[in-house]
């Protein structure tokens, strides 16, 4: 199983940027599709972005397309989420997640078996 630790959350003004990082432990990182989900209390968990294990394919929620970019560095066992043009509605706890032995940039929650502890992102208006 892959252990995941997120970092990079914080408070930012609307229009600003943040970069989230997710460090993974375990030798199977390069055979996992990776993703980011977010959760706001009282709402359902929401898919944000995912990336294939090769890094060649990406998938984004419509709400973040053109503003967020997911990337990965397999030798460093790290996945990133660059968030630009942030909006107050992006405020949430962001979770890094791994889908073992899934090659494509999946968005199916059931594919993701390992989850980080989450990092808070707050966007002020």
PDB file of C-alpha atoms in Angstrom, residues 2-118:
ATOM      1  CA  UNK A   2       1.156   3.519  -0.736  1.00  0.00           C
ATOM      2  CA  UNK A   3       1.405   6.037   2.114  1.00  0.00           C
ATOM      3  CA  UNK A   4       0.684   9.623   1.099  1.00  0.00           C
ATOM      4  CA  UNK A   5       1.526  12.938   2.786  1.00  0.00           C
ATOM      5  CA  UNK A   6       0.214  16.220   1.388  1.00  0.00           C
ATOM      6  CA  UNK A   7       1.719  19.655   1.895  1.00  0.00           C
ATOM      7  CA  UNK A   8       1.385  23.143   0.485  1.00  0.00           C
ATOM      8  CA  UNK A   9      -2.079  24.162   1.590  1.00  0.00           C
ATOM      9  CA  UNK A  10      -2.795  27.507   3.160  1.00  0.00           C
ATOM     10  CA  UNK A  11      -4.641  30.796   2.927  1.00  0.00           C
ATOM     11  CA  UNK A  12      -4.554  32.768  -0.304  1.00  0.00           C
ATOM     12  CA  UNK A  13      -6.518  35.641  -1.792  1.00  0.00           C
ATOM     13  CA  UNK A  14      -8.819  35.105  -4.741  1.00  0.00           C
ATOM     14  CA  UNK A  15      -6.818  35.146  -7.958  1.00  0.00           C
ATOM     15  CA  UNK A  16      -3.746  33.797  -6.247  1.00  0.00           C
ATOM     16  CA  UNK A  17      -1.893  30.515  -6.631  1.00  0.00           C
ATOM     17  CA  UNK A  18      -0.856  27.572  -4.515  1.00  0.00           C
ATOM     18  CA  UNK A  19       1.030  24.386  -5.286  1.00  0.00           C
ATOM     19  CA  UNK A  20       0.145  21.243  -3.411  1.00  0.00           C
ATOM     20  CA  UNK A  21       2.635  18.414  -3.144  1.00  0.00           C
ATOM     21  CA  UNK A  22       2.053  14.802  -2.244  1.00  0.00           C
ATOM     22  CA  UNK A  23       4.959  12.617  -1.208  1.00  0.00           C
ATOM     23  CA  UNK A  24       4.396   8.905  -1.589  1.00  0.00           C
ATOM     24  CA  UNK A  25       6.215   6.056   0.060  1.00  0.00           C
ATOM     25  CA  UNK A  26       6.292   2.566  -1.310  1.00  0.00           C
ATOM     26  CA  UNK A  27       7.768   0.961  -4.371  1.00  0.00           C
ATOM     27  CA  UNK A  28       4.506   0.869  -6.310  1.00  0.00           C
ATOM     28  CA  UNK A  29       4.150   4.620  -6.892  1.00  0.00           C
ATOM     29  CA  UNK A  30       5.093   4.398 -10.566  1.00  0.00           C
ATOM     30  CA  UNK A  31       2.337   1.832 -11.129  1.00  0.00           C
ATOM     31  CA  UNK A  32      -0.383   3.997  -9.590  1.00  0.00           C
ATOM     32  CA  UNK A  33      -2.599   6.525 -11.231  1.00  0.00           C
ATOM     33  CA  UNK A  34      -2.663   9.492  -8.864  1.00  0.00           C
ATOM     34  CA  UNK A  35      -5.417  11.918  -8.105  1.00  0.00           C
ATOM     35  CA  UNK A  36      -6.602  14.838  -6.069  1.00  0.00           C
ATOM     36  CA  UNK A  37     -10.046  15.119  -4.528  1.00  0.00           C
ATOM     37  CA  UNK A  38     -11.454  17.842  -2.318  1.00  0.00           C
ATOM     38  CA  UNK A  39     -14.061  17.930   0.387  1.00  0.00           C
ATOM     39  CA  UNK A  40     -16.130  20.652   1.977  1.00  0.00           C
ATOM     40  CA  UNK A  41     -17.965  19.824   5.167  1.00  0.00           C
ATOM     41  CA  UNK A  42     -21.579  19.001   4.429  1.00  0.00           C
ATOM     42  CA  UNK A  43     -20.907  18.246   0.783  1.00  0.00           C
ATOM     43  CA  UNK A  44     -19.814  15.163  -1.107  1.00  0.00           C
ATOM     44  CA  UNK A  45     -16.169  14.561  -1.872  1.00  0.00           C
ATOM     45  CA  UNK A  46     -15.362  15.983  -5.302  1.00  0.00           C
ATOM     46  CA  UNK A  47     -12.917  14.758  -7.937  1.00  0.00           C
ATOM     47  CA  UNK A  48     -10.418  17.459  -8.906  1.00  0.00           C
ATOM     48  CA  UNK A  49      -7.747  15.945 -11.136  1.00  0.00           C
ATOM     49  CA  UNK A  50      -5.880  12.751 -11.932  1.00  0.00           C
ATOM     50  CA  UNK A  51      -2.829  11.654 -13.834  1.00  0.00           C
ATOM     51  CA  UNK A  52      -1.860   8.343 -15.414  1.00  0.00           C
ATOM     52  CA  UNK A  53       1.080   6.389 -14.084  1.00  0.00           C
ATOM     53  CA  UNK A  54       3.203   7.500 -17.042  1.00  0.00           C
ATOM     54  CA  UNK A  55       2.224  11.117 -16.565  1.00  0.00           C
ATOM     55  CA  UNK A  56       1.165  11.427 -20.189  1.00  0.00           C
ATOM     56  CA  UNK A  57      -2.589  11.509 -19.533  1.00  0.00           C
ATOM     57  CA  UNK A  58      -4.457  13.896 -17.265  1.00  0.00           C
ATOM     58  CA  UNK A  59      -8.083  14.383 -16.345  1.00  0.00           C
ATOM     59  CA  UNK A  60      -9.731  17.402 -14.721  1.00  0.00           C
ATOM     60  CA  UNK A  61     -13.056  18.351 -13.260  1.00  0.00           C
ATOM     61  CA  UNK A  62     -14.785  20.985 -15.375  1.00  0.00           C
ATOM     62  CA  UNK A  63     -14.688  23.392 -12.437  1.00  0.00           C
ATOM     63  CA  UNK A  64     -10.862  23.497 -12.433  1.00  0.00           C
ATOM     64  CA  UNK A  65      -9.995  23.005 -16.111  1.00  0.00           C
ATOM     65  CA  UNK A  66      -7.655  25.693 -17.361  1.00  0.00           C
ATOM     66  CA  UNK A  67      -6.735  26.766 -13.818  1.00  0.00           C
ATOM     67  CA  UNK A  68      -5.261  23.658 -12.173  1.00  0.00           C
ATOM     68  CA  UNK A  69      -2.449  21.445 -13.441  1.00  0.00           C
ATOM     69  CA  UNK A  70      -1.564  18.016 -12.106  1.00  0.00           C
ATOM     70  CA  UNK A  71       1.906  16.594 -12.639  1.00  0.00           C
ATOM     71  CA  UNK A  72       4.116  13.872 -11.225  1.00  0.00           C
ATOM     72  CA  UNK A  73       7.783  13.113 -10.737  1.00  0.00           C
ATOM     73  CA  UNK A  74       8.119   9.339 -10.552  1.00  0.00           C
ATOM     74  CA  UNK A  75      11.802   9.247  -9.481  1.00  0.00           C
ATOM     75  CA  UNK A  76      10.858  11.527  -6.572  1.00  0.00           C
ATOM     76  CA  UNK A  77       7.632   9.647  -5.762  1.00  0.00           C
ATOM     77  CA  UNK A  78       5.772  12.959  -5.781  1.00  0.00           C
ATOM     78  CA  UNK A  79       2.637  14.324  -7.390  1.00  0.00           C
ATOM     79  CA  UNK A  80       1.778  18.006  -7.594  1.00  0.00           C
ATOM     80  CA  UNK A  81      -1.300  20.129  -8.060  1.00  0.00           C
ATOM     81  CA  UNK A  82      -0.592  23.639  -9.310  1.00  0.00           C
ATOM     82  CA  UNK A  83      -3.618  25.799  -8.611  1.00  0.00           C
ATOM     83  CA  UNK A  84      -3.874  29.183 -10.327  1.00  0.00           C
ATOM     84  CA  UNK A  85      -6.620  31.815 -10.464  1.00  0.00           C
ATOM     85  CA  UNK A  86      -8.030  30.478  -7.244  1.00  0.00           C
ATOM     86  CA  UNK A  87     -11.629  31.251  -6.330  1.00  0.00           C
ATOM     87  CA  UNK A  88     -13.382  31.231  -2.955  1.00  0.00           C
ATOM     88  CA  UNK A  89     -15.320  28.165  -4.101  1.00  0.00           C
ATOM     89  CA  UNK A  90     -12.015  26.269  -4.300  1.00  0.00           C
ATOM     90  CA  UNK A  91     -11.860  26.388  -0.504  1.00  0.00           C
ATOM     91  CA  UNK A  92     -11.760  22.803   0.752  1.00  0.00           C
ATOM     92  CA  UNK A  93      -9.609  20.104   2.256  1.00  0.00           C
ATOM     93  CA  UNK A  94      -7.594  18.602  -0.587  1.00  0.00           C
ATOM     94  CA  UNK A  95      -6.687  14.930  -0.529  1.00  0.00           C
ATOM     95  CA  UNK A  96      -4.032  13.129  -2.510  1.00  0.00           C
ATOM     96  CA  UNK A  97      -4.939   9.614  -3.516  1.00  0.00           C
ATOM     97  CA  UNK A  98      -3.461   6.640  -5.333  1.00  0.00           C
ATOM     98  CA  UNK A  99      -5.091   4.104  -7.654  1.00  0.00           C
ATOM     99  CA  UNK A 100      -2.842   1.030  -7.694  1.00  0.00           C
ATOM    100  CA  UNK A 101      -2.311  -0.726 -11.014  1.00  0.00           C
ATOM    101  CA  UNK A 102      -4.643   1.678 -12.817  1.00  0.00           C
ATOM    102  CA  UNK A 103      -2.792   3.038 -15.834  1.00  0.00           C
ATOM    103  CA  UNK A 104      -5.232   5.672 -17.094  1.00  0.00           C
ATOM    104  CA  UNK A 105      -6.149   9.026 -15.537  1.00  0.00           C
ATOM    105  CA  UNK A 106      -9.191   7.652 -13.778  1.00  0.00           C
ATOM    106  CA  UNK A 107     -11.780   9.715 -11.928  1.00  0.00           C
ATOM    107  CA  UNK A 108     -13.620   6.763 -10.398  1.00  0.00           C
ATOM    108  CA  UNK A 109     -13.478   7.079  -6.596  1.00  0.00           C
ATOM    109  CA  UNK A 110     -13.587   3.282  -6.242  1.00  0.00           C
ATOM    110  CA  UNK A 111     -10.228   3.007  -8.034  1.00  0.00           C
ATOM    111  CA  UNK A 112      -8.445   5.043  -5.360  1.00  0.00           C
ATOM    112  CA  UNK A 113      -7.378   2.882  -2.437  1.00  0.00           C
ATOM    113  CA  UNK A 114      -4.821   4.998  -0.553  1.00  0.00           C
ATOM    114  CA  UNK A 115      -5.537   8.470   0.776  1.00  0.00           C
ATOM    115  CA  UNK A 116      -3.480  11.172   2.456  1.00  0.00           C
ATOM    116  CA  UNK A 117      -4.538  13.041   5.565  1.00  0.00           C
ATOM    117  CA  UNK A 118      -5.581  16.127   3.613  1.00  0.00           C
TER     118      UNK A 118
END
